[in-house]
């Protein structure tokens, strides 16, 4: 009886473990996509609450459609949980590839791993994930180098001295820190340039306005604001207009968004770093197409150079790119 | 049978508790996390400088030849000698050459490379800090894809640039270079593909890797 009971318990335990173990990963299925043929491509964007990302998403979608795919945009609303839900739906929805603008450099890794294991290849655009073995390739803005150049221009325009504020983007995004570190790798070498405040406004225009309004109360005498993206630059400019300081304080952005390019034309914003969202999005869609057709040898990370746009060279540029490339 | 049900229920509960007391993580994630935590850009740059960089200096192009190519066939210059880690209009070059010092500025030397050595051809950085990625990228030795995050790739540049200031520029300045003296140079430069399309004369800016007075 005791032996039978023991056997019974072992069987039950095994079945239970098997049931709980169902979460275990399936073997890798990369390569299965070849059998899917031209089908659907998912475009997952960190947020559509910023025109720059709307351009990124729409261009990726348009290029995928030109290549013969049905393309759908998913908005993660800067939330990795929403992003995860999107990936679940995409995997279940039999998509051939994902063109992915991640929400969080660390937090998004699991989603890309999940899609890889399900046999759906992921191509990161603009923002990176801190892993080099899950995405097929990552086409990234070279933010650090772009902000080195921005820092040099900033130093020149400030005549190597003055007080400034830095508005940071989302703290979990590598772009935020690559931009900030590139900028500081230059500016911090000038002891008469004093950063009076460094705060996050999460790449958001409204938050930037509120944050700078608050900073200006404690530090009314500043000479410049360096913003980690153009949306924050526009918010900062609005705050300066409200405070009657728009003519005295220089604003520097980063992105190459339409309203900032227009503002550089109008002499309101001093400079921005032109990223190339259209170029990156097209590359991602084309590489996904090549992958589906059989190419597998992609470099893991591809930095795309950022170019400094100022009031001196604005004629060469338009929103989101160079005049010559439109 | 009642007893069997009791044991089964107990076994299920125990298994449930044990299962939720432990968790599994992907080994690759852990390895990458450790790599991030233990990565030391200064050590990486030191090894690059001491053990790798000098092996590629012999491939450095003569700066006279490169400037001629810039002016006559930029595409050929890019194809033969240019390097970029990704997609860019700016390419990095490893160069070598001899020249005469024409000007000594606060943080630069202007040097004439081409005969009759009366006009400056290159501007060598001799400042107290160096921005950018010229040496890292011109070497072609460091692949951005090796790094789980590009921050590390960029930190390496910063550390290489510190070595240049400390071990190349400062010792050179200690030798009190003077206008008219000849220098021998290995260095790195970055040039946009359309830099020589504009009409005004272009001075090639160089980050020194080896800089000696003759």
Coordinates of C-alpha atoms in Angstrom, one line a residue:
Chain A
X1 CA 0.0 0.0 0.0
X2 CA 2.8 2.4 1.0
X3 CA 4.7 1.6 -2.2
X4 CA 1.6 2.2 -4.3
X5 CA 0.9 5.5 -2.5
X6 CA 4.5 6.6 -3.1
X7 CA 4.2 5.7 -6.8
X8 CA 0.9 7.6 -7.0
X9 CA 2.5 10.7 -5.4
X10 CA 5.4 10.6 -7.7
X11 CA 3.2 10.4 -10.7
X12 CA 1.1 13.3 -9.4
X13 CA 4.2 15.4 -8.7
X14 CA 5.6 14.7 -12.1
X15 CA 2.3 15.8 -13.7
X16 CA 2.1 18.9 -11.6
X17 CA 5.7 19.9 -12.4
X18 CA 4.9 19.3 -16.1
X19 CA 1.9 21.5 -15.8
X20 CA 3.8 24.4 -14.1
X21 CA 6.7 23.9 -16.4
X22 CA 4.6 24.7 -19.4
X23 CA 6.1 28.2 -19.3
X24 CA 9.4 26.8 -20.5
X25 CA 10.6 28.2 -23.7
X26 CA 10.2 26.5 -26.9
X27 CA 13.3 25.7 -28.9
X28 CA 14.5 28.4 -31.2
X29 CA 12.6 28.7 -34.4
X30 CA 14.5 31.4 -36.2
X31 CA 14.4 30.6 -39.8
X32 CA 10.7 29.4 -39.8
X33 CA 9.8 32.8 -41.1
X34 CA 11.0 31.7 -44.5
X35 CA 8.0 29.5 -44.8
X36 CA 5.7 32.4 -43.8
X37 CA 6.2 34.2 -47.1
X38 CA 5.3 37.9 -47.6
X39 CA 2.8 38.5 -45.0
X40 CA 2.4 41.0 -42.2
X41 CA 5.0 43.2 -40.6
X42 CA 4.4 44.8 -37.2
X43 CA 5.8 48.3 -36.4
X44 CA 6.1 48.7 -32.6
X45 CA 6.8 52.3 -31.6
X46 CA 7.7 53.5 -28.1
X47 CA 5.2 56.4 -28.2
X48 CA 3.1 58.1 -30.8
X49 CA 2.8 61.1 -28.5
X50 CA 5.8 62.7 -30.2
X51 CA 5.8 63.7 -33.9
X52 CA 9.3 62.4 -34.4
X53 CA 8.2 58.9 -33.5
X54 CA 5.1 59.2 -35.7
X55 CA 7.3 59.9 -38.6
X56 CA 9.5 56.9 -37.7
X57 CA 6.5 54.6 -37.5
X58 CA 4.7 55.9 -40.5
X59 CA 7.9 55.7 -42.7
X60 CA 8.6 52.1 -41.5
X61 CA 5.0 51.1 -42.3
X62 CA 5.0 52.8 -45.7
X63 CA 8.3 51.2 -46.7
X64 CA 7.1 47.7 -45.6
X65 CA 3.9 48.2 -47.6
X66 CA 5.9 49.3 -50.6
X67 CA 7.8 46.0 -50.3
X68 CA 4.6 44.0 -50.4
X69 CA 3.7 43.5 -46.8
X70 CA 0.7 44.3 -44.8
X71 CA 1.9 46.6 -42.0
X72 CA 0.4 47.6 -38.7
X73 CA 1.6 50.2 -36.2
X74 CA 1.4 49.4 -32.4
X75 CA 1.9 52.2 -29.9
X76 CA 3.6 51.1 -26.6
X77 CA 2.8 54.5 -25.0
X78 CA 6.3 54.3 -23.3
X79 CA 5.1 51.4 -21.2
X80 CA 7.0 48.1 -21.4
X81 CA 3.9 46.2 -20.2
X82 CA 1.9 47.5 -23.1
X83 CA 4.8 46.7 -25.3
X84 CA 4.8 43.1 -24.0
X85 CA 1.1 42.7 -24.8
X86 CA 1.8 43.9 -28.3
X87 CA 4.5 41.3 -28.7
X88 CA 2.2 38.6 -27.5
X89 CA -0.4 39.7 -30.0
X90 CA 2.1 39.9 -32.8
X91 CA 3.5 36.4 -32.1
X92 CA 0.0 35.0 -32.0
X93 CA -0.9 37.0 -35.1
X94 CA 1.6 35.3 -37.3
X95 CA 3.6 38.3 -38.3
X96 CA 6.7 37.8 -40.4
X97 CA 8.8 40.5 -38.7
X98 CA 8.8 43.3 -36.1
X99 CA 10.3 46.7 -36.8
X100 CA 10.8 47.8 -33.2
X101 CA 11.4 51.1 -31.5
X102 CA 12.0 49.9 -27.9
X103 CA 10.6 51.6 -24.8
X104 CA 13.4 50.6 -22.4
X105 CA 17.0 49.5 -23.1
X106 CA 16.8 46.8 -20.5
X107 CA 13.0 46.3 -20.0
X108 CA 12.4 45.6 -23.7
X109 CA 15.0 42.8 -24.0
X110 CA 12.5 40.1 -22.8
X111 CA 10.1 41.1 -25.5
X112 CA 12.6 40.7 -28.2
X113 CA 13.8 37.4 -26.8
X114 CA 10.2 36.2 -26.7
X115 CA 9.7 37.1 -30.4
X116 CA 13.0 35.5 -31.4
X117 CA 12.0 32.3 -29.6
X118 CA 8.7 32.3 -31.4
X119 CA 10.5 32.7 -34.7
X120 CA 9.6 36.3 -35.4
X121 CA 12.7 38.3 -36.2
X122 CA 13.0 41.8 -34.6
X123 CA 14.8 44.8 -36.1
X124 CA 15.4 47.7 -33.7
X125 CA 15.2 51.2 -34.9
X126 CA 16.6 54.4 -33.3
X127 CA 16.7 53.1 -29.7
X128 CA 18.8 50.1 -28.7
X129 CA 18.3 47.2 -26.3
X130 CA 21.2 46.2 -24.0
X131 CA 21.7 42.9 -25.6
X132 CA 23.4 41.8 -28.8
X133 CA 22.0 38.4 -29.3
X134 CA 18.3 38.7 -29.6
X135 CA 17.5 41.3 -32.3
X136 CA 18.5 40.6 -35.9
X137 CA 20.1 44.0 -36.1
X138 CA 19.8 47.4 -34.4
X139 CA 19.8 50.6 -36.5
X140 CA 20.7 53.3 -34.0
X141 CA 21.2 57.0 -34.0
X142 CA 24.8 57.8 -33.1
X143 CA 23.6 60.1 -30.3
X144 CA 26.9 60.3 -28.4
X145 CA 28.9 61.5 -31.4
X146 CA 26.1 63.9 -32.4
X147 CA 26.1 65.4 -28.9
X148 CA 29.9 65.7 -29.0
X149 CA 29.4 68.0 -32.0
X150 CA 26.5 69.7 -30.3
X151 CA 28.7 70.3 -27.2
X152 CA 31.5 71.9 -29.3
X153 CA 28.9 74.2 -30.9
X154 CA 27.4 75.0 -27.5
X155 CA 30.8 75.9 -26.1
X156 CA 31.4 78.2 -29.1
X157 CA 28.0 79.9 -28.8
X158 CA 28.4 80.4 -25.1
X159 CA 32.0 81.8 -25.5
X160 CA 33.1 79.2 -23.0
X161 CA 31.3 80.7 -20.1
X162 CA 27.8 81.0 -18.6
X163 CA 25.0 79.2 -16.7
X164 CA 22.9 76.5 -18.3
X165 CA 20.2 73.9 -17.6
X166 CA 20.0 70.4 -19.0
X167 CA 16.7 68.7 -19.6
X168 CA 17.1 64.9 -19.8
X169 CA 14.9 62.4 -21.5
X170 CA 13.6 59.1 -20.1
X171 CA 16.1 57.9 -17.6
X172 CA 15.8 54.2 -18.7
X173 CA 16.6 55.0 -22.3
X174 CA 20.2 54.7 -23.5
X175 CA 19.6 57.6 -25.9
X176 CA 19.2 59.9 -22.9
X177 CA 22.6 59.1 -21.4
X178 CA 24.4 58.8 -24.7
X179 CA 23.3 62.3 -25.5
X180 CA 24.0 63.7 -22.1
X181 CA 27.5 62.0 -21.9
X182 CA 28.5 63.1 -25.4
X183 CA 27.5 66.7 -24.5
X184 CA 29.3 66.6 -21.2
X185 CA 32.4 65.0 -22.7
X186 CA 33.0 68.4 -24.2
X187 CA 31.3 71.0 -22.1
X188 CA 32.6 69.8 -18.7
X189 CA 36.1 70.7 -19.9
X190 CA 35.2 74.4 -19.6
X191 CA 35.1 75.3 -15.9
X192 CA 33.3 78.6 -16.5
X193 CA 30.3 76.8 -18.0
X194 CA 28.1 76.0 -15.0
X195 CA 25.2 73.6 -15.1
X196 CA 22.8 75.0 -12.5
X197 CA 20.2 72.2 -12.9
X198 CA 19.8 68.9 -14.6
X199 CA 16.4 67.3 -14.6
X200 CA 14.3 64.9 -16.5
X201 CA 11.3 66.0 -18.6
X202 CA 11.0 62.5 -20.1
X203 CA 11.2 63.7 -23.7
X204 CA 7.9 65.4 -23.2
X205 CA 7.0 68.9 -24.4
X206 CA 4.5 69.8 -21.6
X207 CA 6.7 68.3 -18.9
X208 CA 9.7 70.3 -20.2
X209 CA 7.7 73.5 -20.0
X210 CA 6.7 72.8 -16.4
X211 CA 10.2 71.6 -15.3
X212 CA 11.9 74.7 -16.8
X213 CA 9.3 77.1 -15.3
X214 CA 10.1 75.6 -11.9
X215 CA 13.9 75.8 -12.5
X216 CA 13.6 79.4 -13.6
X217 CA 12.1 80.3 -10.3
X218 CA 15.2 79.2 -8.5
X219 CA 17.7 80.1 -11.2
X220 CA 16.3 83.1 -13.1
X221 CA 19.7 84.1 -14.6
X222 CA 20.5 81.3 -17.1
X223 CA 22.1 81.7 -20.5
X224 CA 21.1 78.4 -22.2
X225 CA 19.1 75.2 -22.1
X226 CA 20.3 72.0 -23.6
X227 CA 17.5 69.6 -24.2
X228 CA 17.8 65.9 -24.9
X229 CA 15.2 66.1 -27.7
X230 CA 13.3 68.6 -29.8
X231 CA 9.9 68.2 -28.0
X232 CA 11.6 69.3 -24.8
X233 CA 13.3 72.1 -26.6
X234 CA 9.9 73.4 -27.8
X235 CA 8.5 73.1 -24.2
X236 CA 11.6 74.9 -22.9
X237 CA 11.2 77.7 -25.4
X238 CA 7.5 78.1 -24.4
X239 CA 8.5 78.4 -20.8
X240 CA 11.1 81.1 -21.7
X241 CA 8.6 83.0 -23.8
X242 CA 6.2 83.0 -20.8
X243 CA 9.0 84.2 -18.5
X244 CA 10.0 86.9 -21.0
X245 CA 13.4 85.4 -21.5
X246 CA 13.2 83.9 -25.0
X247 CA 15.5 86.5 -26.5
X248 CA 18.2 86.1 -23.8
X249 CA 18.4 82.3 -23.3
X250 CA 19.6 80.0 -26.1
X251 CA 17.8 76.7 -26.6
X252 CA 19.5 73.6 -28.1
X253 CA 17.5 70.6 -29.1
X254 CA 18.1 67.2 -30.6
X255 CA 16.1 65.2 -33.2
X256 CA 15.5 67.4 -36.3
X257 CA 11.7 67.6 -35.8
X258 CA 9.7 69.9 -38.0
X259 CA 8.8 72.5 -35.4
X260 CA 12.4 72.9 -34.3
X261 CA 13.7 73.1 -37.9
X262 CA 11.1 75.8 -38.4
X263 CA 12.2 77.5 -35.2
X264 CA 15.9 77.4 -36.2
X265 CA 14.8 79.1 -39.5
X266 CA 13.0 81.7 -37.4
X267 CA 15.9 82.2 -35.1
X268 CA 14.1 81.0 -32.0
X269 CA 16.0 77.8 -31.4
X270 CA 19.8 77.8 -31.8
X271 CA 20.6 74.3 -33.0
X272 CA 19.5 70.7 -33.1
X273 CA 21.0 67.3 -33.9
X274 CA 19.5 65.9 -37.0
X275 CA 18.7 62.3 -36.6
X276 CA 17.4 60.6 -39.7
X277 CA 14.1 58.8 -38.7
X278 CA 13.0 58.2 -42.3
X279 CA 16.4 56.8 -43.3
X280 CA 16.5 54.5 -40.3
X281 CA 12.9 53.3 -40.7
X282 CA 13.4 52.5 -44.4
X283 CA 16.6 50.6 -43.6
X284 CA 14.8 48.5 -41.0
X285 CA 12.0 47.6 -43.4
X286 CA 14.4 46.8 -46.2
X287 CA 16.6 44.7 -43.9
X288 CA 13.5 42.8 -42.6
X289 CA 12.6 42.1 -46.2
X290 CA 16.1 40.9 -47.0
X291 CA 16.1 38.7 -43.9
X292 CA 12.8 37.1 -44.9
X293 CA 14.2 36.4 -48.3
X294 CA 17.1 34.6 -46.7
X295 CA 19.9 37.0 -45.8
X296 CA 21.2 36.3 -42.3
X297 CA 24.5 38.2 -42.0
X298 CA 23.5 41.5 -40.4
X299 CA 25.8 43.6 -38.2
X300 CA 24.2 43.6 -34.7
X301 CA 24.5 47.4 -34.2
X302 CA 24.6 50.0 -37.0
X303 CA 25.1 53.6 -35.7
X304 CA 23.6 56.2 -38.0
X305 CA 25.4 59.5 -37.9
X306 CA 23.6 62.6 -36.4
X307 CA 24.3 65.9 -38.1
X308 CA 24.4 69.3 -36.4
X309 CA 21.8 71.8 -37.7
X310 CA 22.4 75.4 -36.9
X311 CA 21.2 78.8 -38.2
X312 CA 24.3 78.8 -40.4
X313 CA 23.6 75.5 -42.3
X314 CA 19.8 75.2 -42.0
X315 CA 19.4 75.6 -45.7
X316 CA 20.7 72.1 -46.2
X317 CA 18.1 70.5 -44.0
X318 CA 14.4 70.0 -43.8
X319 CA 12.3 68.3 -41.1
X320 CA 13.6 64.8 -40.3
X321 CA 16.4 64.8 -42.9
X322 CA 18.6 66.5 -45.5
X323 CA 17.0 68.5 -48.4
X324 CA 19.0 66.4 -50.8
X325 CA 17.6 63.1 -49.4
X326 CA 13.9 63.9 -49.4
Chain B
X1 CA -8.6 6.8 -1.2
X2 CA -9.3 9.7 1.1
X3 CA -5.7 9.5 2.3
X4 CA -4.5 9.5 -1.3
X5 CA -6.5 12.7 -2.0
X6 CA -4.9 14.3 1.1
X7 CA -1.4 13.3 0.0
X8 CA -2.1 14.5 -3.5
X9 CA -3.4 17.9 -2.3
X10 CA -0.3 18.2 0.0
X11 CA 2.0 17.3 -2.9
X12 CA 0.4 19.8 -5.2
X13 CA 0.6 22.6 -2.6
X14 CA 4.3 21.7 -1.8
X15 CA 5.2 21.6 -5.5
X16 CA 3.4 24.9 -6.1
X17 CA 5.3 26.5 -3.2
X18 CA 8.6 25.1 -4.3
X19 CA 8.0 26.2 -7.9
X20 CA 7.3 29.8 -6.8
X21 CA 10.2 29.9 -4.4
X22 CA 12.7 29.6 -7.2
X23 CA 13.0 31.3 -10.6
X24 CA 15.0 30.7 -13.7
X25 CA 16.8 33.4 -15.7
X26 CA 18.4 33.1 -19.1
X27 CA 22.1 32.5 -18.7
X28 CA 22.9 34.8 -21.6
X29 CA 21.1 37.7 -19.8
X30 CA 23.1 37.1 -16.7
X31 CA 26.4 37.0 -18.7
X32 CA 25.5 40.2 -20.4
X33 CA 24.5 41.8 -17.1
X34 CA 27.8 40.8 -15.6
X35 CA 29.6 42.1 -18.7
X36 CA 27.9 45.5 -18.2
X37 CA 28.7 45.6 -14.5
X38 CA 32.3 44.5 -14.9
X39 CA 33.2 46.4 -18.1
X40 CA 36.1 48.8 -17.5
X41 CA 36.5 51.3 -20.4
X42 CA 39.9 52.5 -19.1
X43 CA 41.3 48.9 -19.1
X44 CA 39.8 48.2 -22.5
X45 CA 41.4 51.5 -23.9
X46 CA 44.7 50.6 -22.3
X47 CA 44.8 47.2 -23.9
X48 CA 43.8 48.8 -27.3
X49 CA 46.6 51.3 -27.1
X50 CA 49.3 49.0 -25.8
X51 CA 48.6 45.8 -27.7
X52 CA 46.4 46.5 -30.7
X53 CA 46.7 50.0 -32.2
X54 CA 50.3 49.9 -33.2
X55 CA 49.8 46.8 -35.2
X56 CA 47.6 48.7 -37.6
X57 CA 49.7 51.9 -37.8
X58 CA 51.8 50.3 -40.6
X59 CA 48.7 50.4 -42.7
X60 CA 48.3 54.2 -42.2
X61 CA 48.1 56.1 -45.4
X62 CA 50.6 58.9 -46.3
X63 CA 48.7 62.1 -45.6
X64 CA 50.0 63.7 -48.8
X65 CA 48.5 60.9 -50.9
X66 CA 45.2 61.2 -48.9
X67 CA 44.9 64.9 -49.4
X68 CA 45.5 64.5 -53.1
X69 CA 42.8 61.9 -53.2
X70 CA 40.4 64.1 -51.2
X71 CA 40.8 66.7 -53.9
X72 CA 40.6 64.5 -56.9
X73 CA 38.6 61.4 -56.1
X74 CA 36.9 61.4 -52.7
X75 CA 35.0 58.1 -53.4
X76 CA 38.4 56.4 -54.0
X77 CA 39.7 57.8 -50.8
X78 CA 36.7 56.5 -48.9
X79 CA 36.9 53.1 -50.7
X80 CA 40.6 52.6 -50.1
X81 CA 41.2 54.1 -46.7
X82 CA 37.9 55.4 -45.0
X83 CA 36.3 53.7 -42.1
X84 CA 33.0 54.2 -40.4
X85 CA 31.3 52.0 -37.7
X86 CA 27.9 52.5 -39.3
X87 CA 26.1 54.8 -41.7
X88 CA 27.7 58.2 -42.0
X89 CA 28.9 60.9 -44.4
X90 CA 32.0 61.2 -42.2
X91 CA 34.8 58.7 -42.6
X92 CA 37.8 58.1 -40.4
X93 CA 41.4 57.7 -41.6
X94 CA 44.6 56.5 -40.1
X95 CA 47.4 58.7 -41.5
X96 CA 51.2 59.2 -41.3
X97 CA 53.6 61.8 -42.6
X98 CA 56.3 64.4 -42.1
X99 CA 55.9 68.1 -42.1
X100 CA 57.1 71.5 -41.1
X101 CA 55.5 73.4 -38.3
X102 CA 54.1 76.7 -39.6
X103 CA 52.0 77.9 -36.6
X104 CA 51.8 77.0 -33.0
X105 CA 48.4 77.9 -31.5
X106 CA 47.0 77.5 -28.0
X107 CA 45.6 74.1 -28.7
X108 CA 46.9 73.2 -32.2
X109 CA 49.8 73.1 -34.6
X110 CA 49.4 74.0 -38.2
X111 CA 51.8 71.9 -40.3
X112 CA 52.7 72.0 -44.0
X113 CA 53.0 68.5 -45.5
X114 CA 53.2 69.3 -49.3
X115 CA 56.0 71.1 -51.1
X116 CA 56.9 74.0 -51.0
X117 CA 55.8 73.7 -47.4
X118 CA 54.6 77.3 -47.2
X119 CA 50.8 76.6 -46.7
X120 CA 49.3 74.5 -43.9
X121 CA 47.8 71.2 -44.9
X122 CA 47.0 69.8 -41.5
X123 CA 46.0 71.1 -38.1
X124 CA 47.2 68.8 -35.3
X125 CA 45.2 69.0 -32.0
X126 CA 47.4 69.7 -29.0
X127 CA 44.7 70.7 -26.5
X128 CA 44.1 69.6 -23.0
X129 CA 41.1 67.4 -24.1
X130 CA 40.0 65.7 -27.2
X131 CA 36.4 65.1 -28.2
X132 CA 35.1 62.5 -30.6
X133 CA 35.9 59.0 -31.9
X134 CA 38.7 59.6 -34.5
X135 CA 41.3 57.2 -33.1
X136 CA 38.8 54.5 -32.2
X137 CA 37.1 54.5 -35.6
X138 CA 40.2 55.1 -37.8
X139 CA 41.8 52.0 -36.3
X140 CA 38.9 49.8 -37.5
X141 CA 39.7 47.5 -34.6
X142 CA 36.7 48.0 -32.4
X143 CA 33.3 46.7 -33.6
X144 CA 30.3 48.3 -32.0
X145 CA 28.4 45.0 -32.4
X146 CA 30.6 43.5 -29.7
X147 CA 29.0 45.6 -27.1
X148 CA 25.6 45.0 -25.5
X149 CA 25.1 48.7 -25.2
X150 CA 26.8 51.5 -27.2
X151 CA 27.6 53.5 -24.1
X152 CA 30.5 51.2 -23.5
X153 CA 31.7 51.7 -27.1
X154 CA 31.6 55.5 -26.5
X155 CA 33.3 55.4 -23.2
X156 CA 36.2 53.6 -24.8
X157 CA 36.7 56.7 -27.1
X158 CA 36.8 59.0 -24.1
X159 CA 39.5 56.8 -22.5
X160 CA 41.6 56.6 -25.7
X161 CA 41.4 60.3 -26.0
X162 CA 42.7 60.7 -22.4
X163 CA 45.7 58.5 -23.3
X164 CA 46.4 60.7 -26.3
X165 CA 46.5 63.8 -24.2
X166 CA 48.6 62.3 -21.5
X167 CA 51.0 60.1 -23.5
X168 CA 51.3 61.8 -26.8
X169 CA 50.5 65.5 -26.6
X170 CA 51.9 66.5 -23.2
X171 CA 55.3 64.8 -23.8
X172 CA 55.5 66.4 -27.2
X173 CA 54.8 69.9 -25.8
X174 CA 57.4 69.3 -23.1
X175 CA 59.9 69.2 -25.9
X176 CA 59.1 72.8 -26.8
X177 CA 58.3 72.5 -30.5
X178 CA 59.1 75.6 -32.5
X179 CA 57.9 77.0 -35.8
X180 CA 60.1 75.8 -38.7
X181 CA 60.9 72.4 -37.0
X182 CA 60.0 69.2 -38.7
X183 CA 57.7 66.6 -37.1
X184 CA 57.0 63.0 -37.7
X185 CA 53.4 61.9 -37.2
X186 CA 50.9 59.1 -37.0
X187 CA 47.4 60.2 -36.4
X188 CA 43.7 59.9 -37.1
X189 CA 41.4 62.2 -38.9
X190 CA 37.7 62.4 -39.8
X191 CA 36.5 64.0 -43.0
X192 CA 33.0 64.4 -44.4
X193 CA 32.5 63.0 -47.9
X194 CA 31.5 66.4 -49.2
X195 CA 34.1 68.4 -47.2
X196 CA 36.2 69.1 -50.3
X197 CA 33.3 70.1 -52.5
X198 CA 33.1 73.5 -51.0
X199 CA 35.4 76.1 -52.5
X200 CA 37.4 77.3 -49.5
X201 CA 40.6 75.5 -48.6
X202 CA 40.1 72.6 -46.2
X203 CA 42.6 72.0 -43.4
X204 CA 42.6 68.4 -42.3
X205 CA 42.3 68.1 -38.5
X206 CA 44.4 65.4 -37.0
X207 CA 44.4 63.7 -33.6
X208 CA 48.0 62.6 -33.0
X209 CA 48.8 59.0 -32.1
X210 CA 52.6 59.4 -32.4
X211 CA 54.1 62.8 -32.6
X212 CA 57.9 63.4 -32.7
X213 CA 60.2 66.2 -33.4
X214 CA 63.0 65.4 -36.0

